Structures are given as C-alpha cells and as structure tokens.
PDB file of C-alpha atoms in Angstrom:
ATOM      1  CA  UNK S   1      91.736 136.984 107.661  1.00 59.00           C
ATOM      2  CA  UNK S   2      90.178 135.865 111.029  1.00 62.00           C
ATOM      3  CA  UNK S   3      92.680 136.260 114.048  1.00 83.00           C
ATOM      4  CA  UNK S   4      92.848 135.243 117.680  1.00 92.00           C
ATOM      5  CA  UNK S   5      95.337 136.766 119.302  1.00 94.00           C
ATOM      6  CA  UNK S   6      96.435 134.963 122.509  1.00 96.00           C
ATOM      7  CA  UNK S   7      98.918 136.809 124.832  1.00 96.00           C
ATOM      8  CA  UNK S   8     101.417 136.458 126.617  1.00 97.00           C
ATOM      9  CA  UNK S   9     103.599 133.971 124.317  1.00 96.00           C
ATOM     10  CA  UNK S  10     104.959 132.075 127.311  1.00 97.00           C
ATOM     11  CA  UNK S  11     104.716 132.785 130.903  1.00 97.00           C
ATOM     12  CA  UNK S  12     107.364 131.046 133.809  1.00 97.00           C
ATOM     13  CA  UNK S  13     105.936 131.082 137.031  1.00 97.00           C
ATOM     14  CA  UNK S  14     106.987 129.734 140.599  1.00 97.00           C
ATOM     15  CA  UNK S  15     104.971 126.576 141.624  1.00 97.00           C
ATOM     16  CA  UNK S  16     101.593 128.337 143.392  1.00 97.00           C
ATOM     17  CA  UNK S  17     101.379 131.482 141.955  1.00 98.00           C
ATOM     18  CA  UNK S  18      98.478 132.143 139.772  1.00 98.00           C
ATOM     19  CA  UNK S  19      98.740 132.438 136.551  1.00 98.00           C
ATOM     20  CA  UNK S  20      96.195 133.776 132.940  1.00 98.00           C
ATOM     21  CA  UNK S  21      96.096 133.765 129.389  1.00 98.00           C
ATOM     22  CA  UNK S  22      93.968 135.927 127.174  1.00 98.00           C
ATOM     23  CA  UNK S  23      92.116 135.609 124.089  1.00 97.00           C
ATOM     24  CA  UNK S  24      90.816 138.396 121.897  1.00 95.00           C
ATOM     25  CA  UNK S  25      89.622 138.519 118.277  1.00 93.00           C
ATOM     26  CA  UNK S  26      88.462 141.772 116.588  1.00 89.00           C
ATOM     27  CA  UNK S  27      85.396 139.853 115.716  1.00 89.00           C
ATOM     28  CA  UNK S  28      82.527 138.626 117.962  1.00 91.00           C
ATOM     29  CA  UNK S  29      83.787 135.019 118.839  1.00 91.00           C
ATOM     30  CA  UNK S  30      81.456 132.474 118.720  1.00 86.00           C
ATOM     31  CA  UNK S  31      82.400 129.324 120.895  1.00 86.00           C
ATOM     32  CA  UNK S  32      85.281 129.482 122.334  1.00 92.00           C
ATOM     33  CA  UNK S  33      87.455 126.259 123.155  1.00 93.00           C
ATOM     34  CA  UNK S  34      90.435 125.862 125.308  1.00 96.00           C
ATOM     35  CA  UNK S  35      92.941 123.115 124.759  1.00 96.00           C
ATOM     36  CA  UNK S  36      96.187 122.086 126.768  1.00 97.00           C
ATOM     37  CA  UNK S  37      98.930 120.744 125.116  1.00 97.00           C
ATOM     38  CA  UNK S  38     101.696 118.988 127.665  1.00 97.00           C
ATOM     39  CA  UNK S  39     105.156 119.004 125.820  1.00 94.00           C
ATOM     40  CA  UNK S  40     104.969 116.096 123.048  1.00 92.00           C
ATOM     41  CA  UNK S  41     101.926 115.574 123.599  1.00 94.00           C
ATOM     42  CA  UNK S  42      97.981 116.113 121.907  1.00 95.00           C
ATOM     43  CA  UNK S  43      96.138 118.881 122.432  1.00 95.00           C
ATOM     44  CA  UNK S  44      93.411 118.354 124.997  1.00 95.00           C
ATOM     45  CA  UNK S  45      90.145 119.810 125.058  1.00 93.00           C
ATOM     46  CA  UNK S  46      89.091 121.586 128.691  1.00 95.00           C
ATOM     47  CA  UNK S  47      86.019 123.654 127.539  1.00 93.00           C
ATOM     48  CA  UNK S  48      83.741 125.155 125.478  1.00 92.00           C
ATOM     49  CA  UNK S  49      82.355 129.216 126.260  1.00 93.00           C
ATOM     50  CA  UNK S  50      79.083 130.068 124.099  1.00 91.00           C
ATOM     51  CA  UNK S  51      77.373 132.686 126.052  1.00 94.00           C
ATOM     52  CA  UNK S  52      78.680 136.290 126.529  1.00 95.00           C
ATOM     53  CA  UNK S  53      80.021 136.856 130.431  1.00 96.00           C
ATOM     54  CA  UNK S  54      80.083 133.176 130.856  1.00 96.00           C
ATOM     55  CA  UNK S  55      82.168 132.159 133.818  1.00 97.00           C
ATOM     56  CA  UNK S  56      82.878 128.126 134.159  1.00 97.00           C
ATOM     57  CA  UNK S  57      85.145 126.547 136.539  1.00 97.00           C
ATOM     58  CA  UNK S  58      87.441 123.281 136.689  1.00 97.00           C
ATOM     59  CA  UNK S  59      89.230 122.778 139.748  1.00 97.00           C
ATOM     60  CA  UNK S  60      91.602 125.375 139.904  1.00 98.00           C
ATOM     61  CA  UNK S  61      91.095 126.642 136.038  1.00 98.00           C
ATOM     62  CA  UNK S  62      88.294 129.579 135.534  1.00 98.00           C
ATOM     63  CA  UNK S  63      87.389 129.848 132.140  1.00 98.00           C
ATOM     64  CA  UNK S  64      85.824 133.661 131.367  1.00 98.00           C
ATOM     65  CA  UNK S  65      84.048 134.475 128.156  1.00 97.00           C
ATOM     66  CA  UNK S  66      83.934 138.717 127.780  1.00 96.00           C
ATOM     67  CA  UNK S  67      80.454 140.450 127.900  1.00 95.00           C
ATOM     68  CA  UNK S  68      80.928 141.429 124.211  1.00 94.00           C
ATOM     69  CA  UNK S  69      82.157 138.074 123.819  1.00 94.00           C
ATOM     70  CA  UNK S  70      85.868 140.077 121.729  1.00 95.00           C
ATOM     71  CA  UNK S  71      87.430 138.356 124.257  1.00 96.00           C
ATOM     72  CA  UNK S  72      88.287 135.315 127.014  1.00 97.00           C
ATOM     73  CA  UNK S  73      90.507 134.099 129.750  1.00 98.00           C
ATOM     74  CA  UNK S  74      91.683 131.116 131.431  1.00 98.00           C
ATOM     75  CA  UNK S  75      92.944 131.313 135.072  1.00 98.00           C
ATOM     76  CA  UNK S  76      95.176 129.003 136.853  1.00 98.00           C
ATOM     77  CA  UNK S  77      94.651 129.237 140.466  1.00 98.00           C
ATOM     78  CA  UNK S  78      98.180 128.155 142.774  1.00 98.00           C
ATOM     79  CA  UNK S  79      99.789 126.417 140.002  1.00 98.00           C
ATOM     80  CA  UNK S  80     101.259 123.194 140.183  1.00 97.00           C
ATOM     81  CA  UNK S  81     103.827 121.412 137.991  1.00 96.00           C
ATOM     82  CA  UNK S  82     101.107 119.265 136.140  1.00 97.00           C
ATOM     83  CA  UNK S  83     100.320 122.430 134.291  1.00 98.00           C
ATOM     84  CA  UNK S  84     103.033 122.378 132.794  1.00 98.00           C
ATOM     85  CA  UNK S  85     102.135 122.910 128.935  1.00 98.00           C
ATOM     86  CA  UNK S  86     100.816 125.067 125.792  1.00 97.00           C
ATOM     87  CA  UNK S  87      97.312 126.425 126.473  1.00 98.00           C
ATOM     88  CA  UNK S  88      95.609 127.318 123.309  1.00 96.00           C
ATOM     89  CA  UNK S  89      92.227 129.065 122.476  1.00 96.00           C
ATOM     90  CA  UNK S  90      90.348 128.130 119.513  1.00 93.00           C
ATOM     91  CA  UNK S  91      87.320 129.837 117.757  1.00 92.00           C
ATOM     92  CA  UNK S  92      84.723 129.401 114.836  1.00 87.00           C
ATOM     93  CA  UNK S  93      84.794 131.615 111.498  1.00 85.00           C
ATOM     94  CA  UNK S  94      82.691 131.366 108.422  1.00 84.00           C
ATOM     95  CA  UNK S  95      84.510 132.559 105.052  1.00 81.00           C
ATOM     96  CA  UNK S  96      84.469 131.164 101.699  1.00 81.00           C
ATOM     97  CA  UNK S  97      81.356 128.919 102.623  1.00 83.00           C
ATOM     98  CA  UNK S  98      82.896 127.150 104.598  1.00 82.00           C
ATOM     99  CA  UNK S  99      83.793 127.397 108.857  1.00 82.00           C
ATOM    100  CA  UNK S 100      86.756 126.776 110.360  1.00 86.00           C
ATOM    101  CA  UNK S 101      88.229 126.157 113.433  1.00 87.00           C
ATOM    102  CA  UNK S 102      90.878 129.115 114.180  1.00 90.00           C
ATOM    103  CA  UNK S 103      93.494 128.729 116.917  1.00 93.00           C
ATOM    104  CA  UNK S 104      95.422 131.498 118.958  1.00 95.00           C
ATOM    105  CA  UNK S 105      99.381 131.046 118.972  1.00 95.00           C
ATOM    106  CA  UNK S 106      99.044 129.366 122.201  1.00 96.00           C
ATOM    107  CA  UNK S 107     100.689 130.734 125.867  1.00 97.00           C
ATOM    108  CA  UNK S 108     103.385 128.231 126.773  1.00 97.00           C
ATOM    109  CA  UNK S 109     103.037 127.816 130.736  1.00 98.00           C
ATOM    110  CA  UNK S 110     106.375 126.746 132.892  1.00 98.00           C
ATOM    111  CA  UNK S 111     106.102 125.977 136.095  1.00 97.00           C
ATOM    112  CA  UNK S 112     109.080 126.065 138.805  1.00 95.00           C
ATOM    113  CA  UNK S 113     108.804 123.922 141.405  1.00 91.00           C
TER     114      UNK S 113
ATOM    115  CA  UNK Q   1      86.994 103.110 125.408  1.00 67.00           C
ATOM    116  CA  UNK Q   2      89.727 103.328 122.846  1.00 80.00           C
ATOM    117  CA  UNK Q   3      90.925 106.770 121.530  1.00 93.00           C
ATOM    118  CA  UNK Q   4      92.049 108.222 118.705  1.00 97.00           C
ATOM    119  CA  UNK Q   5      93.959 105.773 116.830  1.00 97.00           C
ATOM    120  CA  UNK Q   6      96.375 107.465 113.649  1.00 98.00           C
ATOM    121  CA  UNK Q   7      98.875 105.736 111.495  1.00 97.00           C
ATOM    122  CA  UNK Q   8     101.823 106.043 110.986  1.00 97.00           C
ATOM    123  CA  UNK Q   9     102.803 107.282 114.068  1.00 97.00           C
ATOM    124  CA  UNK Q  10     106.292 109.156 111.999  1.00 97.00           C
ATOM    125  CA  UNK Q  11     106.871 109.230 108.101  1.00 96.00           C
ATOM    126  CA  UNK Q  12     109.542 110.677 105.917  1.00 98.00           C
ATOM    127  CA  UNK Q  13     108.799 111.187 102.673  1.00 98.00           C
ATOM    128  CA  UNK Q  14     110.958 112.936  99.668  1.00 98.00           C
ATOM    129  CA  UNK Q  15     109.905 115.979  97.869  1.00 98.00           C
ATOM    130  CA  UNK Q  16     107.547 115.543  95.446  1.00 98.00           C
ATOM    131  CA  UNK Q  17     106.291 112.580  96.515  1.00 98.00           C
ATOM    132  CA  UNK Q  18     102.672 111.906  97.994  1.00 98.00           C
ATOM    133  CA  UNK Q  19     101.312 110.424 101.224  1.00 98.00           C
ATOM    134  CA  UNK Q  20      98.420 108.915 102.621  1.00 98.00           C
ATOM    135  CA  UNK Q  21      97.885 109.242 106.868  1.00 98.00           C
ATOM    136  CA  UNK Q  22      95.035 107.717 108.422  1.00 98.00           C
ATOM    137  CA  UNK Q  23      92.707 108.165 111.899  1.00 98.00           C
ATOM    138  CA  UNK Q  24      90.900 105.889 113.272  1.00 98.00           C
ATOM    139  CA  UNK Q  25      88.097 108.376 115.248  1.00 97.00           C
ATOM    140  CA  UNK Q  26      86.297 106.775 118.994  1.00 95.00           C
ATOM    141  CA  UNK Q  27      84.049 104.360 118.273  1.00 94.00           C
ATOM    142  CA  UNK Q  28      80.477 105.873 117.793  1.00 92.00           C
ATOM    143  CA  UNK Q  29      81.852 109.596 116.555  1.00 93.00           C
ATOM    144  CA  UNK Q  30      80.947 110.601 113.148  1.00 92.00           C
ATOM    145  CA  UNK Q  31      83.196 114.090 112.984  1.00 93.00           C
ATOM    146  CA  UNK Q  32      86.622 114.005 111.688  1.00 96.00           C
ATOM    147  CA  UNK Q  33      88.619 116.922 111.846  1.00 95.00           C
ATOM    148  CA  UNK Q  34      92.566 117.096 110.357  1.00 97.00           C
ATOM    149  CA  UNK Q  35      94.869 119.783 111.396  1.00 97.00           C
ATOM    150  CA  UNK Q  36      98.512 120.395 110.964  1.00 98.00           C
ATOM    151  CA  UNK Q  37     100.568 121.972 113.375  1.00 97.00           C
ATOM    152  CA  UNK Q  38     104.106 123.412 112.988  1.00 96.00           C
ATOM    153  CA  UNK Q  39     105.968 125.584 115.235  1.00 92.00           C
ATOM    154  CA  UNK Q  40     105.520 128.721 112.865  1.00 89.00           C
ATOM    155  CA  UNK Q  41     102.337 128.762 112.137  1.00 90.00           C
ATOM    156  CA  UNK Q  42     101.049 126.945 114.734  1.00 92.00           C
ATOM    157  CA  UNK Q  43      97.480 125.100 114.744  1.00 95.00           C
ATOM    158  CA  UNK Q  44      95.879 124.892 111.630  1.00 95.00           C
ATOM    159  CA  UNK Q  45      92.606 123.081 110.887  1.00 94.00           C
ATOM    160  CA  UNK Q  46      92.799 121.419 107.435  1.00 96.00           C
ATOM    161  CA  UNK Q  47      89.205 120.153 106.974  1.00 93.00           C
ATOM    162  CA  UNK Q  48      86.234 118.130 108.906  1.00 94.00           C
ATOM    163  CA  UNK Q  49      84.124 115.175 107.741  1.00 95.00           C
ATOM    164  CA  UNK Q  50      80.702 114.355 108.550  1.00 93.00           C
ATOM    165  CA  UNK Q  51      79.514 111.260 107.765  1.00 91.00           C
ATOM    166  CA  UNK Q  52      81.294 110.602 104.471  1.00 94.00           C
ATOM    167  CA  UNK Q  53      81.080 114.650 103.701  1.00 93.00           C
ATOM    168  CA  UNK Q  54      83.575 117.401 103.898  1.00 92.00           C
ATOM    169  CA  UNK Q  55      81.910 119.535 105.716  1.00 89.00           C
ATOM    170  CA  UNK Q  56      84.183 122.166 106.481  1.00 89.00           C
ATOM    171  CA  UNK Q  57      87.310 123.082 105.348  1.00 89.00           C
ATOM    172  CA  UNK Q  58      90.582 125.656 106.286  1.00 90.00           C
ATOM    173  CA  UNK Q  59      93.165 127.331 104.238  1.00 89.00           C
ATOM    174  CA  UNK Q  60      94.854 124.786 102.963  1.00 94.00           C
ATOM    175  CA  UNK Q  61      95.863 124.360  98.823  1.00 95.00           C
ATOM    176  CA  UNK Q  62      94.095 121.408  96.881  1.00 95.00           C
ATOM    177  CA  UNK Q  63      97.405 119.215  97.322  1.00 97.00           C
ATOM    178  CA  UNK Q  64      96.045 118.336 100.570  1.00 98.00           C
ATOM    179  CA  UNK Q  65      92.972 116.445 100.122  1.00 97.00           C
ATOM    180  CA  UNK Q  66      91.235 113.853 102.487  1.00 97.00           C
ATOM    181  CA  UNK Q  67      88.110 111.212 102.416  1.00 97.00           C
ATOM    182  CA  UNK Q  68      86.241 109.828 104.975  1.00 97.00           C
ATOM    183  CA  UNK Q  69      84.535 105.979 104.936  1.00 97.00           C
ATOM    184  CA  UNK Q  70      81.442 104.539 106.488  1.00 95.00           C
ATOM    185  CA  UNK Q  71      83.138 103.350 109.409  1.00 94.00           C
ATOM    186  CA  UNK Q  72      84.113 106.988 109.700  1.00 95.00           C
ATOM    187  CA  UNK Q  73      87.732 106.222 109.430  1.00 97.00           C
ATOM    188  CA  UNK Q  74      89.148 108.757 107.817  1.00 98.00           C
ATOM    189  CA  UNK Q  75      92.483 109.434 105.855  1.00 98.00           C
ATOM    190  CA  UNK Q  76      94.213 112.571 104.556  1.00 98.00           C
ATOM    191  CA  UNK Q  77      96.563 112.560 101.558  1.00 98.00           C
ATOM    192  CA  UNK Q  78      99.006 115.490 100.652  1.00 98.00           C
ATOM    193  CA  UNK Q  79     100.302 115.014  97.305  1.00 96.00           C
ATOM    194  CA  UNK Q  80     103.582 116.842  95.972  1.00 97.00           C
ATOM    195  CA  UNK Q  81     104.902 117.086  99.108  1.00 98.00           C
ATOM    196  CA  UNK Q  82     106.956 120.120  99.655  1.00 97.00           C
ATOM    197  CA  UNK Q  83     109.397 120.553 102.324  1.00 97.00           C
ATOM    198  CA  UNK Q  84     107.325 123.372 104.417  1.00 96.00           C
ATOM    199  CA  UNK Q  85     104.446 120.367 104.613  1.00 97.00           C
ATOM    200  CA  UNK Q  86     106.391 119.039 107.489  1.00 98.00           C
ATOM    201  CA  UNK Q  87     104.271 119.129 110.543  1.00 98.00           C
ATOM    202  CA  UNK Q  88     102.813 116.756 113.423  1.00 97.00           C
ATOM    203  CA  UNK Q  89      98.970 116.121 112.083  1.00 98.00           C
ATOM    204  CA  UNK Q  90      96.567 115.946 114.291  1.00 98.00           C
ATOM    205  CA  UNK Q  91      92.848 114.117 113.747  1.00 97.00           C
ATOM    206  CA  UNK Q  92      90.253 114.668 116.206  1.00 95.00           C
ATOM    207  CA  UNK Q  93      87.167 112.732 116.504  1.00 94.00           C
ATOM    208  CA  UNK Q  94      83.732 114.135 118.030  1.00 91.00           C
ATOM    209  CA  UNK Q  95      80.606 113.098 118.084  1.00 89.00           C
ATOM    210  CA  UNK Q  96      78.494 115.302 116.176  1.00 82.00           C
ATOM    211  CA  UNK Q  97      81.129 118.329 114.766  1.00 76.00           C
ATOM    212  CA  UNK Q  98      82.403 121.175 114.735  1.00 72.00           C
ATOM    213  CA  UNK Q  99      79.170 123.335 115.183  1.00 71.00           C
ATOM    214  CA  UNK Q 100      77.887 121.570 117.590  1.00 71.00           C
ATOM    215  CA  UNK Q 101      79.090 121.712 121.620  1.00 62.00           C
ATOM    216  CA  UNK Q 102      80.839 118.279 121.451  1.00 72.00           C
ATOM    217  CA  UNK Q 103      83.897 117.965 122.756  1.00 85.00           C
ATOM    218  CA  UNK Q 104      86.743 116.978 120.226  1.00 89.00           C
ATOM    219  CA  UNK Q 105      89.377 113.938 121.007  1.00 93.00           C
ATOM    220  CA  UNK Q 106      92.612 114.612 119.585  1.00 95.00           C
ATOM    221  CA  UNK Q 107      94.771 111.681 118.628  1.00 97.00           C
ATOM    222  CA  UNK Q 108      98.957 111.302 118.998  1.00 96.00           C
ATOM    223  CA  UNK Q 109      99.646 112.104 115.670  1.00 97.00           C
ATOM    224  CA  UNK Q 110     101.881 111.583 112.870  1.00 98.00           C
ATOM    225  CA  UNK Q 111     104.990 113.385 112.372  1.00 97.00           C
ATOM    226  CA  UNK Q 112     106.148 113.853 108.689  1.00 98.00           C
ATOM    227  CA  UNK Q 113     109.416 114.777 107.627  1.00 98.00           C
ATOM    228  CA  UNK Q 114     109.919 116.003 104.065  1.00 98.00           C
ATOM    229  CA  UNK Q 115     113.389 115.548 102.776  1.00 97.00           C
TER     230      UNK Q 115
END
C-alpha cells in the first residue's frame, strides 16, 4: 500500500544546533502537510507543500518540497526547547475510490538545554 | 474562537462492547476527519465527512463506522470493540476538506481503553 517513510525515528540534539527530518514516498506526493505533536498533546498543523521545489519558511522552520516532488524536508534552524515534540509528514493517496490522508511514522525531536 | 471540542475526553470499555465518541468541529467548518493513533501503527486516518457525507475513507474494517449532522458535529462509533482498538482518536475540523489547501484543527482527543 501507499508509504511515507519519514527518517530518522528520533533525533536528540543540544539546544541550538540545527536539526531535519525527511519525507519520501515511492510515489509522486501530492500535498504534503507537516504536523507537530508536543508530548500529550494534538497534532498541529504547520504547512501545506503543493508545488514541486517549493521552499516555505516559518521562523526558524524551512519546509522543502523535492523537484520530483518523491520527497520533503523540514529544517529547524538553532533549536530551542519549545521544539520539543513528534514532527510528522502527511500525504494524499487515492485507492479503492476513495483518498486518504497517509502519515509518516513521525521523527521524535529532543532537545537538551 | 473555540476549538475542537471531543467527548469523552477518556473511556474504558470491555471487549465486545460498542462505543460512541463525538467532535464538536470550529464553528463555520464543514470537514470532519477521524483518525486513530497508537504507538505501533502510528497515525491513521479513519474517514472524513463533508457536509453530512463520507467523503473519504482509510483502512479501517466496517466495525468502525461514523455519521456526521447538520451542525456538522460529528460522532464515530466502533462496535465489537477489540482490545487492539485502543488508541487516542483524534477529530480534526477544516473548513472545506481534505482536498482542498485548508488547514486542519486537531482536537485533544479521547483515549479508549479496551479491557
């Protein structure tokens, strides 16, 4: 079935480095969401990618989208301990008539201060 | 404005038994979407309704079914409940759906617990 594979799994870095997640699908993805998840808490939508080689900023967070659009980033610029959570990637597949809304595994971000 | 709104906020329920959970989406948003989320398999979408309509739907079997009313309130019901059906699920409200570049607005949750 449809797969986004999100790497790496978790990632522990010291308060101000940088730090990225990846997204790829064997697919063409379609639009591509990013969510943050703090611990016990909701997942959070931060963006939306449609185009292929779109680059979108937040702050400190740089969203890529890959020119053949197999793949996407988000980068976390001098980290601080407020991003402290799960950061998930989330794409669109049609089977069985129907779409759905397909999330990576997630990259679990720890920050030390 | 208020946000996503579910009840119950926690549930345990027996085997076998069925249960109704409900979301409450931002006032003026017409999407629903359900999703369950478990720490093996992660996110999963369940199904999105569109004014009254399923209008999309995931993986899941026919126990878990779900209806959405004209004051887009929605509600999910999982019937037979077996003990893997333990999960936080999530609703998310946006305003036009899934297709469409709308941002979605998760709500807290309700954690079951099948015994």
């Amino acid at each position: 079935g449809q797969q986004v594979m999100q790497i790496p799994q978790y990632q522990h870095v010291q308060e101000g480095e940088d730090f990225t997640t990846y997204c790829n699908s064997s697919t063409t993805l379609s639009n591509i969401q990013w969510y943050k998840q703090r611990p016990g808490g909701h997942p959070v939508f931060l963006i939306q990618l449609v185009k292929s080689g779109e680059v979108k900023k937040q702050k400190r967070l740089t969203f890529q989208f890959g020119e053949a659009k197999k793949n996407s980033s988000l980068h976390i610029t001098a980290t601080q301990t407020t991003d402290v959570g799960t950061y998930f990637c989330a794409d669109i597949f049609f089977s069985g008539g129907y779409n759905k809304l397909i999330f990576g595994a997630g990259t679990r971000l720890a920050v030390h201060p | 404005k208020a946000g996503v709104t579910q009840t119950p906020r926690y549930l345990i329920k027996t085997r076998g038994q069925q249960v109704t959970l409900s979301c409450s989406p931002i006032s003026g948003h017409r999407s629903v979407s359900w999703y369950q989320q478990t720490p093996g398999q992660g996110l999963q979408f369940l199904f999105e309704y569109f004014s009254e309509t399923q209008r999309n739907k995931g993986n899941f079997p026919g126990r878990f079914s779900g209806r959405q009313f004209s004051n887009s309130r929605s509600e999910m019901n999982v019937s037979t409940l077996e003990l893997g059906d333990s999960a936080l699920y999530l609703c998310a409200s946006s305003l036009a759906g899934l297709l469409d570049s709308y941002e979605q607005y998760f709500g807290p949750g309700t954690r079951l617990t099948v015994t």
